[in-house]
Amino acid sequence: MVRGKPREVVVDGRPVIAMSEKQFESLLAMRRQLGSQTAKMRTLRDTLADLGEFLDSVAETLDADASPEPQEITSPPSDPSRPRPELVTEIRRRAQQARAITGAGRTPRGRHSSDRSPT
């Protein structure tokens, strides 16, 4: 057997792979690590999707709080009673970016991304 390469053998008419015990233990360790990384990635994806939804809610709230009257030029830009349109635009951009990373579309309001049925 070539070192480091498993060998294909036939047992009871079925092809199987033969490898050393050390190779098998290494394979099992890699499988455990992959499972752990997959769980972490799933958690990060869900957190990022939740963040995107939160940012959408913040942008919607800021838009709803904006008065329908046009802003006067004399109004200071740091006036906390009036949301800045560029801030709302940036919040929406970042929410869209989070959805693009997770591959998630926007969910209906009040529905959690993890409540969606798998596709």
Short mmCIF file of C-alpha atoms in Angstrom, two decimals:
data_model
loop_
_atom_site.label_atom_id
_atom_site.label_comp_id
_atom_site.label_asym_id
_atom_site.label_seq_id
_atom_site.Cartn_x
_atom_site.Cartn_y
_atom_site.Cartn_z
CA MET A 1 0.00 0.00 0.00
CA VAL A 2 1.29 3.46 -0.91
CA ARG A 3 1.89 5.56 2.18
CA GLY A 4 -0.86 8.14 2.79
CA LYS A 5 -3.20 6.75 0.14
CA PRO A 6 -6.10 4.48 1.06
CA ARG A 7 -6.44 1.28 -0.94
CA GLU A 8 -9.62 0.09 -2.60
CA VAL A 9 -10.44 -3.56 -1.89
CA VAL A 10 -13.44 -5.78 -2.49
CA VAL A 11 -15.17 -7.42 0.48
CA ASP A 12 -18.17 -9.71 -0.12
CA GLY A 13 -18.39 -8.37 -3.66
CA ARG A 14 -18.57 -4.73 -2.55
CA PRO A 15 -15.75 -2.21 -3.07
CA VAL A 16 -14.52 -0.66 0.19
CA ILE A 17 -11.63 1.57 1.15
CA ALA A 18 -8.89 0.17 3.37
CA MET A 19 -6.81 2.58 5.45
CA SER A 20 -4.66 2.43 8.49
CA GLU A 21 -6.11 3.01 11.94
CA LYS A 22 -4.12 6.25 12.17
CA GLN A 23 -5.61 7.49 8.87
CA PHE A 24 -9.09 6.54 10.06
CA GLU A 25 -8.64 8.42 13.36
CA SER A 26 -7.41 11.46 11.43
CA LEU A 27 -10.46 11.24 9.16
CA LEU A 28 -12.80 11.11 12.17
CA ALA A 29 -11.04 14.13 13.74
CA MET A 30 -11.44 16.14 10.53
CA ARG A 31 -15.12 15.18 10.40
CA ARG A 32 -15.65 16.43 13.97
CA GLN A 33 -13.86 19.69 13.17
CA LEU A 34 -15.97 20.18 10.06
CA GLY A 35 -19.16 19.60 12.05
CA SER A 36 -18.07 22.16 14.63
CA GLN A 37 -17.19 24.73 11.96
CA THR A 38 -20.51 24.14 10.22
CA ALA A 39 -22.41 24.80 13.45
CA LYS A 40 -20.43 28.01 14.02
CA MET A 41 -21.07 29.18 10.45
CA ARG A 42 -24.80 28.48 10.83
CA THR A 43 -24.87 30.57 14.03
CA LEU A 44 -22.99 33.42 12.35
CA ARG A 45 -25.31 33.30 9.33
CA ASP A 46 -28.40 33.47 11.56
CA THR A 47 -26.91 36.32 13.59
CA LEU A 48 -26.10 38.25 10.42
CA ALA A 49 -29.63 37.67 9.09
CA ASP A 50 -31.07 38.94 12.39
CA LEU A 51 -28.82 42.01 12.18
CA GLY A 52 -30.06 42.72 8.66
CA GLU A 53 -33.66 42.53 9.85
CA PHE A 54 -32.86 44.81 12.80
CA LEU A 55 -31.25 47.36 10.49
CA ASP A 56 -34.36 47.27 8.27
CA SER A 57 -36.51 47.96 11.32
CA VAL A 58 -34.29 50.87 12.38
CA ALA A 59 -34.44 52.38 8.87
CA GLU A 60 -38.24 51.99 8.75
CA THR A 61 -38.60 53.61 12.18
CA LEU A 62 -36.36 56.51 11.21
CA ASP A 63 -38.34 57.01 8.00
CA ALA A 64 -41.63 56.92 9.92
CA ASP A 65 -40.31 59.44 12.47
CA ALA A 66 -39.22 61.86 9.74
CA SER A 67 -41.64 64.73 9.41
CA PRO A 68 -43.34 65.09 6.04
CA GLU A 69 -42.24 68.73 5.94
CA PRO A 70 -39.08 69.48 3.96
CA GLN A 71 -36.07 70.17 6.13
CA GLU A 72 -35.10 73.78 6.36
CA ILE A 73 -31.59 74.67 5.33
CA THR A 74 -31.12 76.43 8.66
CA SER A 75 -31.74 73.18 10.55
CA PRO A 76 -28.48 71.95 12.07
CA PRO A 77 -27.35 68.57 10.65
CA SER A 78 -26.86 67.19 14.16
CA ASP A 79 -30.51 67.81 15.13
CA PRO A 80 -31.48 64.51 16.84
CA SER A 81 -35.19 65.11 16.23
CA ARG A 82 -34.74 64.66 12.47
CA PRO A 83 -33.18 61.53 11.00
CA ARG A 84 -30.55 62.17 8.39
CA PRO A 85 -31.47 60.70 5.00
CA GLU A 86 -27.88 59.58 4.40
CA LEU A 87 -27.96 57.63 7.68
CA VAL A 88 -31.15 55.83 6.64
CA THR A 89 -29.61 55.11 3.23
CA GLU A 90 -26.46 53.69 4.85
CA ILE A 91 -28.50 51.53 7.23
CA ARG A 92 -30.46 50.12 4.30
CA ARG A 93 -27.25 49.50 2.34
CA ARG A 94 -25.73 47.55 5.22
CA ALA A 95 -28.92 45.52 5.73
CA GLN A 96 -28.84 44.62 2.04
CA GLN A 97 -25.17 43.69 2.35
CA ALA A 98 -25.95 41.37 5.28
CA ARG A 99 -28.71 39.69 3.25
CA ALA A 100 -26.38 39.27 0.28
CA ILE A 101 -23.79 37.53 2.47
CA THR A 102 -26.31 35.16 4.02
CA GLY A 103 -28.17 34.56 0.78
CA ALA A 104 -31.40 35.57 2.52
CA GLY A 105 -34.08 37.75 1.07
CA ARG A 106 -36.02 40.16 3.19
CA THR A 107 -38.50 38.41 5.45
CA PRO A 108 -41.97 39.82 6.16
CA ARG A 109 -42.05 42.09 9.20
CA GLY A 110 -42.41 40.22 12.47
CA ARG A 111 -41.19 36.96 10.99
CA HIS A 112 -37.82 35.74 12.18
CA SER A 113 -35.36 34.51 9.51
CA SER A 114 -34.93 31.22 11.37
CA ASP A 115 -38.71 30.67 11.14
CA ARG A 116 -38.49 30.28 7.38
CA SER A 117 -38.91 26.84 5.97
CA PRO A 118 -35.75 25.37 4.47
CA THR A 119 -35.50 25.41 0.70
#
